[in-house]
CSV table of C-alpha atoms and ligand atoms in Angstrom, one decimal:
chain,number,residue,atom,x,y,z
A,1,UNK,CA,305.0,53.9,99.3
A,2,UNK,CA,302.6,52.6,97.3
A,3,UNK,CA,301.5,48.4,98.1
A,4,UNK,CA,298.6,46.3,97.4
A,5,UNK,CA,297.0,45.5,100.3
A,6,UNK,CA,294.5,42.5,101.9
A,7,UNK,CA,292.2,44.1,104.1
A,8,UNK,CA,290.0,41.1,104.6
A,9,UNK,CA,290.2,37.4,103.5
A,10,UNK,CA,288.4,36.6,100.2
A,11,UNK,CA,288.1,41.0,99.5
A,12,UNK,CA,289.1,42.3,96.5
A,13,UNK,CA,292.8,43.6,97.6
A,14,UNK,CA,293.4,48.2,97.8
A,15,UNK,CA,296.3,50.2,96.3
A,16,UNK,CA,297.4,52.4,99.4
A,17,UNK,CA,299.5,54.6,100.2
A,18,UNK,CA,301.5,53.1,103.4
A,19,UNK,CA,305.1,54.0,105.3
A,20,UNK,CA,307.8,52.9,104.1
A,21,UNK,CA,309.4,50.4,106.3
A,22,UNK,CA,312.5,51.6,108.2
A,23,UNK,CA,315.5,49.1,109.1
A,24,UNK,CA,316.1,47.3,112.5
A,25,UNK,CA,319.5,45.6,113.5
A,26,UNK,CA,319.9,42.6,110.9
A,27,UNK,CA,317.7,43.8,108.4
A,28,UNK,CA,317.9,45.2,104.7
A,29,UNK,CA,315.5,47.1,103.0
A,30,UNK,CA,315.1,46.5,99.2
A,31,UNK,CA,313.6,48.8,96.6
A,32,UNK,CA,311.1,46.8,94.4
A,33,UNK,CA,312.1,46.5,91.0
A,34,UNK,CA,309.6,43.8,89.9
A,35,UNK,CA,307.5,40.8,91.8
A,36,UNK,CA,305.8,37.8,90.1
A,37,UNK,CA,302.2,37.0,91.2
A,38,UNK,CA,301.9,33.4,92.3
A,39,UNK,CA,298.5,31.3,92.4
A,40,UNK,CA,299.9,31.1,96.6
A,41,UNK,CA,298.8,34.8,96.7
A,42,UNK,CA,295.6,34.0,95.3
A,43,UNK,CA,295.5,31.6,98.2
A,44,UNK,CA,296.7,33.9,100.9
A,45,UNK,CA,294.0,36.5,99.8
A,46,UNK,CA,291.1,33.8,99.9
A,47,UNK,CA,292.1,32.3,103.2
A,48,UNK,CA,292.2,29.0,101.7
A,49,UNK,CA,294.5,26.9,103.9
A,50,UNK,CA,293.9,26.3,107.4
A,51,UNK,CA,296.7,28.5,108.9
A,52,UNK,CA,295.7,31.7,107.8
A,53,UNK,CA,297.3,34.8,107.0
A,54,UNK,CA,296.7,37.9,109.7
A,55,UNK,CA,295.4,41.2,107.8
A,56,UNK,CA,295.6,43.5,106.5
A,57,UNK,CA,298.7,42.0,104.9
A,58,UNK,CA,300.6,42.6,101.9
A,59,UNK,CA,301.2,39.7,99.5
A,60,UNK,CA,304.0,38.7,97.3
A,61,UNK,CA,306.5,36.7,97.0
A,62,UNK,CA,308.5,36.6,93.7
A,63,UNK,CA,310.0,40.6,94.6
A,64,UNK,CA,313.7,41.5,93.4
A,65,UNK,CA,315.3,44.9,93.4
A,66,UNK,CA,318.3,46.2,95.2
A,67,UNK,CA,319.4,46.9,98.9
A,68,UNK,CA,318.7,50.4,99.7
A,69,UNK,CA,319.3,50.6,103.5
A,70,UNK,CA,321.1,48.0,105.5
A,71,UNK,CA,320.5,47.2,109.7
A,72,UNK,CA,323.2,48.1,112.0
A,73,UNK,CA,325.3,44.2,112.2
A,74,UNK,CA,324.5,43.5,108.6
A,75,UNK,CA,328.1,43.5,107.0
A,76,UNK,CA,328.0,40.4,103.8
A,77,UNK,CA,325.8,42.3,101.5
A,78,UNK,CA,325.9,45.5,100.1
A,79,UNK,CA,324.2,48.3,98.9
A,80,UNK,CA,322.9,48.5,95.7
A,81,UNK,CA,323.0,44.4,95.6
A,82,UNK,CA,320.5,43.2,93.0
A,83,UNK,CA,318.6,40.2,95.0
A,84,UNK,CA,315.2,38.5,95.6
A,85,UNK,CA,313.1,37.8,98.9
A,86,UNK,CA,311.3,34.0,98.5
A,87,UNK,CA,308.5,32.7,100.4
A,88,UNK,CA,311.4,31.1,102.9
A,89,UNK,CA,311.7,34.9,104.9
A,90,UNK,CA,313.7,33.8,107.6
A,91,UNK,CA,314.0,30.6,110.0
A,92,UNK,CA,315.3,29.6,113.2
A,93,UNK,CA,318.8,28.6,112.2
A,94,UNK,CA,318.9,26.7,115.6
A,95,UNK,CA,316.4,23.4,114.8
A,96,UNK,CA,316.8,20.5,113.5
A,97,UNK,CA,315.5,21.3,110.1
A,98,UNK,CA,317.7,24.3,109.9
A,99,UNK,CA,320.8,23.0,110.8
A,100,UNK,CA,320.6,19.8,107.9
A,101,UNK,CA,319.4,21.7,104.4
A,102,UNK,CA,316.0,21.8,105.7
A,103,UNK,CA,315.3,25.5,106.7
A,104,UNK,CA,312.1,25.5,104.9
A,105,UNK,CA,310.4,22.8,107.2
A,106,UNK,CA,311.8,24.6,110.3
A,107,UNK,CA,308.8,25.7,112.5
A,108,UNK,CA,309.9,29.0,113.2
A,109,UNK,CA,310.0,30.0,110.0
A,110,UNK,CA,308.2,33.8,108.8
A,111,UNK,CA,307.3,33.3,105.2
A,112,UNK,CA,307.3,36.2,103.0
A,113,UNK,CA,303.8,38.1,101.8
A,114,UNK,CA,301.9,35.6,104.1
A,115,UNK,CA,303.2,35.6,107.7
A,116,UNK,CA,305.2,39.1,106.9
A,117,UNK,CA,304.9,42.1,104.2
A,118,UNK,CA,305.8,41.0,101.0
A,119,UNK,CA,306.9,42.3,97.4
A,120,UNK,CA,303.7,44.1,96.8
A,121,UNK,CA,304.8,47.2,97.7
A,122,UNK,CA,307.5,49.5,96.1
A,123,UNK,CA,310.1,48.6,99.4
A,124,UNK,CA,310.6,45.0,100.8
A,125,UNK,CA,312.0,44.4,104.6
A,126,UNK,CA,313.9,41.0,104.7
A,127,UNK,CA,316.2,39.2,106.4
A,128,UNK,CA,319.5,38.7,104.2
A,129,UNK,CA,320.5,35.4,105.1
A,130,UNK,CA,317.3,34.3,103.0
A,131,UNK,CA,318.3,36.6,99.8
A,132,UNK,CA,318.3,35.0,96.5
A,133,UNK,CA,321.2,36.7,94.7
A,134,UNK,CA,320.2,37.6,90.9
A,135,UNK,CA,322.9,36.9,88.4
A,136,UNK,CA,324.7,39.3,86.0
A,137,UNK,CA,323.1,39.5,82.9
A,138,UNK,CA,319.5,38.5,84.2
A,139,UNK,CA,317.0,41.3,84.2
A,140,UNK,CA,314.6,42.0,87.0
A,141,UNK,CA,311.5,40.8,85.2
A,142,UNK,CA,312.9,37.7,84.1
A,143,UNK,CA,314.4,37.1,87.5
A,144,UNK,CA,311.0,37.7,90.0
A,145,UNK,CA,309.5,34.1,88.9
A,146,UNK,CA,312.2,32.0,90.1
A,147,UNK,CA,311.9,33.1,93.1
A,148,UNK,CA,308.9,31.1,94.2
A,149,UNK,CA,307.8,29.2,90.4
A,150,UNK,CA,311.6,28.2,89.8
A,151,UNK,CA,312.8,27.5,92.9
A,152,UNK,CA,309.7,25.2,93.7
A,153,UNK,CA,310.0,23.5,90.5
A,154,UNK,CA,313.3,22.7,90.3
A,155,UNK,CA,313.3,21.1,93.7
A,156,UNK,CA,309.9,19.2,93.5
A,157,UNK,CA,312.2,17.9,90.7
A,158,UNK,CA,314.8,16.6,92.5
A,159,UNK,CA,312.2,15.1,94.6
A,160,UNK,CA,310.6,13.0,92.3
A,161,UNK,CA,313.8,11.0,91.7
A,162,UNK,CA,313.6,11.1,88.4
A,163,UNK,CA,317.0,10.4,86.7
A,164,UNK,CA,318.0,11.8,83.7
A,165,UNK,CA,316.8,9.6,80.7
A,166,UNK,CA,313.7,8.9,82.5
A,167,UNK,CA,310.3,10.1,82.1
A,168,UNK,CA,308.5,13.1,84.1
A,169,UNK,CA,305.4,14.0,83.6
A,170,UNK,CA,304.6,17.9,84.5
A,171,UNK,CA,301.1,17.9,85.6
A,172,UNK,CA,299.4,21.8,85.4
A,173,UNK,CA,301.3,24.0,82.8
A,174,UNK,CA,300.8,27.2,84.6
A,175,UNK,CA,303.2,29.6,86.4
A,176,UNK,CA,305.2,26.9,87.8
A,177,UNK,CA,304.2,24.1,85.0
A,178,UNK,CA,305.5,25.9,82.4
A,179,UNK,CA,309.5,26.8,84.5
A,180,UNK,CA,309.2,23.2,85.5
A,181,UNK,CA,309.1,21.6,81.8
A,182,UNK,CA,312.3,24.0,81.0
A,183,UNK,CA,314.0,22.6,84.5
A,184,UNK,CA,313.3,19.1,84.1
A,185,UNK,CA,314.5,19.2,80.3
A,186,UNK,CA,317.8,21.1,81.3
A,187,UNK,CA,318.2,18.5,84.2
A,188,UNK,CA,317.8,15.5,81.5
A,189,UNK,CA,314.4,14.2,81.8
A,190,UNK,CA,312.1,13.4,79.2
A,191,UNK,CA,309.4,15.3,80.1
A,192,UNK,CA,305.2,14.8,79.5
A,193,UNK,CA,303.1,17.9,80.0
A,194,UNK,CA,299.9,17.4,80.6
A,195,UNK,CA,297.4,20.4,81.0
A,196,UNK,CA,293.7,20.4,80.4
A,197,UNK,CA,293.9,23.4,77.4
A,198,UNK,CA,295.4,23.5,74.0
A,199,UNK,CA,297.0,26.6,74.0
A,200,UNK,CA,298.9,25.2,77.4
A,201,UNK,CA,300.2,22.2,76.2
A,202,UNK,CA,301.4,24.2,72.8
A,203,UNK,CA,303.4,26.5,75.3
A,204,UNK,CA,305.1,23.4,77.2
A,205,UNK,CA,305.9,21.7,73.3
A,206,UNK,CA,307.4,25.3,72.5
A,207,UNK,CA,309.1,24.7,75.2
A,208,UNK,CA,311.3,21.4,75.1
A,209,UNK,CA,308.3,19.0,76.3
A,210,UNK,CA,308.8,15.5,74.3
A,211,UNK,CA,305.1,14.3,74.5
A,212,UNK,CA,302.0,16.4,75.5
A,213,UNK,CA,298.6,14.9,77.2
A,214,UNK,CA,295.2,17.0,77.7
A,215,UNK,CA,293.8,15.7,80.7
A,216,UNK,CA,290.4,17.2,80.2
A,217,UNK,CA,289.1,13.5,80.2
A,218,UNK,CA,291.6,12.2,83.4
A,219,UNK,CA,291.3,8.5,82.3
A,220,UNK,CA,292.3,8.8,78.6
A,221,UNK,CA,295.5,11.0,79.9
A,222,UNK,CA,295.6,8.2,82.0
A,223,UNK,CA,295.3,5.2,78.9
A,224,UNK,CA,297.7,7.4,76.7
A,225,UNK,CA,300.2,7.5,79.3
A,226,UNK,CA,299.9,4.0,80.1
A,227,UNK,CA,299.5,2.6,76.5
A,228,UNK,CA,302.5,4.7,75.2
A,229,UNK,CA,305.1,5.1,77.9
A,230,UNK,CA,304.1,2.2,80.2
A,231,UNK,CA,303.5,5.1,82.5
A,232,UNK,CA,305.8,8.0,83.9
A,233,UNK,CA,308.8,7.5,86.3
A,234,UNK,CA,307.8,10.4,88.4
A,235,UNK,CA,305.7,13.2,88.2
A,236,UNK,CA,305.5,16.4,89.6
A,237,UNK,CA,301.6,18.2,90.5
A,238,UNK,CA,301.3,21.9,90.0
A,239,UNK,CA,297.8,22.0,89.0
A,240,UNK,CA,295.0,23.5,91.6
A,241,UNK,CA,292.7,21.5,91.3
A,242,UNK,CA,292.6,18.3,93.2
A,243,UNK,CA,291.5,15.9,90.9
A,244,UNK,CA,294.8,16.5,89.4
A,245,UNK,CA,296.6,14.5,92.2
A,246,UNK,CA,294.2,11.9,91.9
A,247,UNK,CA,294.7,11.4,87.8
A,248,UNK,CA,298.5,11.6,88.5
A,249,UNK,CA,298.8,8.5,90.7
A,250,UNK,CA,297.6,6.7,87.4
A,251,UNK,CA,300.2,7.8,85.0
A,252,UNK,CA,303.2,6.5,87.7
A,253,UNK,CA,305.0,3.2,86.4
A,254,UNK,CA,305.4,0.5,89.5
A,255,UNK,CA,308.1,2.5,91.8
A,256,UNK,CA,307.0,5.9,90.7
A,257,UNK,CA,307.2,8.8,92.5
A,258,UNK,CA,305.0,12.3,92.5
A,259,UNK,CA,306.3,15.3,93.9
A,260,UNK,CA,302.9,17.2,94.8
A,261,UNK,CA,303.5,21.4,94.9
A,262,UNK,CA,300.0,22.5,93.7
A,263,UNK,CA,298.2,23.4,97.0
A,264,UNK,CA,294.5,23.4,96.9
A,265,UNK,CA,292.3,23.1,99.6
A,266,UNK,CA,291.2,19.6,100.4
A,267,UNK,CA,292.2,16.2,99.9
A,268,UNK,CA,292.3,13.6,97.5
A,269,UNK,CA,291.9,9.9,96.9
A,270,UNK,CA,294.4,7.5,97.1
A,271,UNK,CA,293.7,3.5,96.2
A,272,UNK,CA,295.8,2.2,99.0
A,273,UNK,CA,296.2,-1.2,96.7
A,274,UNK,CA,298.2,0.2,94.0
A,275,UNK,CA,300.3,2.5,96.2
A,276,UNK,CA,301.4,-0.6,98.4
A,277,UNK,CA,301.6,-3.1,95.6
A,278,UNK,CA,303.4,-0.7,93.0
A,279,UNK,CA,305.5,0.6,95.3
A,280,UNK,CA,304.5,4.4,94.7
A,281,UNK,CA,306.1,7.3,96.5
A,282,UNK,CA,303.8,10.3,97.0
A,283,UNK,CA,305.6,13.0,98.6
A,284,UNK,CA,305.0,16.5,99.4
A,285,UNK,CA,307.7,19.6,98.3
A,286,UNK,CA,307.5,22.7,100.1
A,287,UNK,CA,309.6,25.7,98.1
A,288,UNK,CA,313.2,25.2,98.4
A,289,UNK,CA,316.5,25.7,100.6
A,290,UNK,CA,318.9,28.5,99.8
A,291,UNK,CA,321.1,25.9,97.7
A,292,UNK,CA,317.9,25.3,95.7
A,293,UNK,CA,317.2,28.8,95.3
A,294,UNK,CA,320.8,29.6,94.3
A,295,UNK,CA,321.3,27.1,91.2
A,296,UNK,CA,317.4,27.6,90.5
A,297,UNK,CA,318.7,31.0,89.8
A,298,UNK,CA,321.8,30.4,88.3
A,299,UNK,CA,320.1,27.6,85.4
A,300,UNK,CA,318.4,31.0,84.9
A,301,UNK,CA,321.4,33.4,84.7
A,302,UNK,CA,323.0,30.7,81.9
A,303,UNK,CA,319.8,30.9,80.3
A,304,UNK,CA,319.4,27.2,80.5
A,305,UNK,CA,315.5,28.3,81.7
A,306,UNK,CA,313.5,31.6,81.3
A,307,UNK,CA,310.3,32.6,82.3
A,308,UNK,CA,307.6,33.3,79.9
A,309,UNK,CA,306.3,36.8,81.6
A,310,UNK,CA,304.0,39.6,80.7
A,311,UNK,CA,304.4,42.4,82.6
A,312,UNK,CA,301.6,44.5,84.4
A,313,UNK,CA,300.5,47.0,86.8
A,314,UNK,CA,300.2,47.0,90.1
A,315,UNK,CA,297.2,48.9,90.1
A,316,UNK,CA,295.9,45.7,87.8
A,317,UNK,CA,296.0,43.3,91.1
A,318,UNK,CA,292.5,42.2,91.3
A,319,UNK,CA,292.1,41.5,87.5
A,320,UNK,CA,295.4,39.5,87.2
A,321,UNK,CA,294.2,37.3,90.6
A,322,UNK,CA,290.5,36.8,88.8
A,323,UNK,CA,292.5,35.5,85.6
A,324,UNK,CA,294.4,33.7,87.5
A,325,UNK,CA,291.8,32.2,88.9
A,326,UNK,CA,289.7,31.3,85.9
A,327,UNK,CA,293.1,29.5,84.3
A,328,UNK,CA,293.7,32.5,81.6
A,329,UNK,CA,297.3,33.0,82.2
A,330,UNK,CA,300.1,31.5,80.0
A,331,UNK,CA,303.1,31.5,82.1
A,332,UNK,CA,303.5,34.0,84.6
A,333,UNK,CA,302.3,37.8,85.3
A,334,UNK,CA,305.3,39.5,86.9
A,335,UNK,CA,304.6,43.5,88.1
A,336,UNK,CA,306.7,45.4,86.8
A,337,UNK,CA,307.4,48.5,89.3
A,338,UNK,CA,309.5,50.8,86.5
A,339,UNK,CA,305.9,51.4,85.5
A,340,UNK,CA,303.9,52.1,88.5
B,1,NAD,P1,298.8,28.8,88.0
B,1,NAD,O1,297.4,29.2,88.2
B,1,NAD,O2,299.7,29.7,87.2
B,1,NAD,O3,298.9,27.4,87.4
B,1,NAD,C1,298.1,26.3,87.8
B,1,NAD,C2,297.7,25.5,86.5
B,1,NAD,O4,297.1,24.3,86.8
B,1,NAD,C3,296.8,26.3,85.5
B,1,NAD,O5,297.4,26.4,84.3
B,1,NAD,C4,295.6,25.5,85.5
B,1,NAD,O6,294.9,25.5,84.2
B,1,NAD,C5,296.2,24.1,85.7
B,1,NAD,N1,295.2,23.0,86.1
B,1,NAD,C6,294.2,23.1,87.0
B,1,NAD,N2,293.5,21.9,87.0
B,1,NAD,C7,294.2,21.1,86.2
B,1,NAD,C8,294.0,19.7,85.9
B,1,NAD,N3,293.0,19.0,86.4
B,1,NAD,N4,294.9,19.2,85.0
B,1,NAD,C9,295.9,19.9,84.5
B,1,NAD,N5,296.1,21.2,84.8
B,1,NAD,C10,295.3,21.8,85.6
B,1,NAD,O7,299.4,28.6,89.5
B,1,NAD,P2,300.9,28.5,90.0
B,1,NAD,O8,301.3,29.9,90.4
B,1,NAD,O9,301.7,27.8,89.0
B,1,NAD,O10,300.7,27.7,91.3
B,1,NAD,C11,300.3,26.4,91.3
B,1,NAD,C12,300.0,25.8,92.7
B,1,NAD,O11,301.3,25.6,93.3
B,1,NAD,C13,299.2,26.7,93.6
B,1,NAD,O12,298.3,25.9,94.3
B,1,NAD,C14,300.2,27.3,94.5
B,1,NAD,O13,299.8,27.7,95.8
B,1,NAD,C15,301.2,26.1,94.6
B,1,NAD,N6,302.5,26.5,95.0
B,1,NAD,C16,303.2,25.6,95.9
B,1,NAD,C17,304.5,25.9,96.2
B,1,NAD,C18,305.2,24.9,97.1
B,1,NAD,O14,306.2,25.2,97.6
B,1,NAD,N7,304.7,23.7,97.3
B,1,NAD,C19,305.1,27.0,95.8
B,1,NAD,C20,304.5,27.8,94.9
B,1,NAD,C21,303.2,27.6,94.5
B,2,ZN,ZN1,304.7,31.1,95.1
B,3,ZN,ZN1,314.6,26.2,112.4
């Protein structure tokens, strides 16, 4: 089959020709129909984060298609299921975390297109426990960035406690930015995008944002925030770069809370007397459980959210990651595998 490979951290990846991977007890294999290309795989390529990934390796983890083998033992899904593999590959089951809701801290855990091949490739070993199950009606394309951008979105939403009525602001109107406004707005929030370019902030007003900021200049987003909502409820970070987490602890009203998701390397600052005597809440949100997954999916099957996707090639890897990493993309890049 044909995948997209890492041979070494921070090299441009190679379209190769590698086996198709065969089944083993509890297993399904899935043929790629699409897979969405995530700023994480960008990451994973470059090494960024201090575990790293082993190579070669292939990345991706947005892929949906349909079962195509199953493992002797697997007997609750069936072939020719339409369904997506996430980030969350497989856990435990067993630990704490996996036993309360909370599978995707469990430290077991393989995550997909990082730890383990992912949906890079024309066929996709998973574990079908972790499946994301793609409604009827939603097409593949359209389906591959929930996976990872809706999921994530929806519950870093939940996270920031914001209620419906309330403010949120969406900080970074990228791949995940731009599911998250359309989330937050079908969950009831008032939502705030704020993004650094024009032609960002006129995607998030296109879609359903009530007030738009450029943060270009952090402490004018910050005064505008301030001077005309008496600042933001909670927030949610999916920017990647970290003086965006910085900026954002300014636009919280006293008892705020942001949900951070954007995972650059590195740290940022945080005035220990506002946190304490405004009472912040900064909190870090990691994907989302199979619940999560499942209504992320299903607010897009009653096309309450849809992703704003341009198709491409795999063959176009290296160019979509170097776009990606100059900012250039509006929305997400989702390969589209009926056109290898
Ligand atoms: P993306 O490149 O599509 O979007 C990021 C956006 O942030 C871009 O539009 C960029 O212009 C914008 N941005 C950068 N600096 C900004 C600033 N100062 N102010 C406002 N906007 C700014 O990337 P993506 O695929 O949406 O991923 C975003 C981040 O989320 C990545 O770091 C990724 O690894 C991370 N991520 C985390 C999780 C999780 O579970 N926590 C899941 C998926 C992705
Ligand atoms: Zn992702
Ligand atoms: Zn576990």
């Amino acid at each position: 089959m044909k995948a997209a490979v890492v041979p070494q951290l921070g090299s441009p990846l190679e379209i190769r020709e590698v086996p198709v991977p065969e089944v083993t007890p509890g297993t399904v294999l899935i043929r790629t129909h699409a897979c969405g290309v995530c700023h994480t795989d960008l990451h994973a390529a470059n090494g960024d984060w201090p575990l790293k990934p082993t190579v070669p390796f292939i990345p991706g983890h947005e892929g949906v298609g349909e079962i195509v083998a199953l493992g002797s033992g697997v007997d609750f899904v069936k072939l020719g299921s339409r369904v997506g593999v996430p980030w969350l590959h497989t856990a435990c089951g067993r630990c704490e975390f996996c036993q309360t809701g909370w599978e995707t801290l469990c430290a077991r855990q393989q995550c997909t297109g990082y730890t383990i091949n992912g949906g890079f490739a024309e066929y996709i070993l998973a574990d079908p426990n972790y499946l994301g199950f793609l409604p009827d009606g939603l097409d593949y394309v359209s389906a591959a960035p929930i996976l990872c951008a809706g999921v994530t979105t929806y519950k870093g939403l939940k996270e920031s406690e914001v209620r419906p009525g309330e403010w949120c602001a969406i900080v970074g109107i990228g791949g995940l930015g731009h599911l998250a406004v359309q989330y937050a707005k079908a969950m009831g929030m008032k939502v705030c995008a704020v993004a650094r370019s024009n032609e960002k902030l006129d995607l998030a007003k296109k879609l359903g944002a009530d007030m738009v900021v450029n943060s270009r200049d952090t402490s004018l987003a910050i005064q505008e925030v301030q001077d005309k909502l008496g600042g933001v409820h909670g927030a949610l970070v999916t920017a990647v770069t970290n003086e965006a987490f910085g900026m954002t602890i300014g636009l919280l009203r006293r008892k705020g809370t942001m949900a951070l998701v954007g995972l650059p390397p590195g740290d940022f600052p945080t005035p220990i007397f506002d946190v304490v005597l405004k009472r912040l809440t900064i909190r870090g949100s990691i994907v989302g459980n199979r619940k999560d997954l499942q209504e992320a999916l299903d607010f897009a099957g009653e096309k309450k959210v849809a992703s704003h996707a341009k198709t491409d090639k795999l063959e176009n890897i290296n160019q979509i990651f170097s776009d990606l990493e100059a900012g250039k993309i509006n929305g997400r890049i989702v390969l589209d595998f009926a056109n290898l």
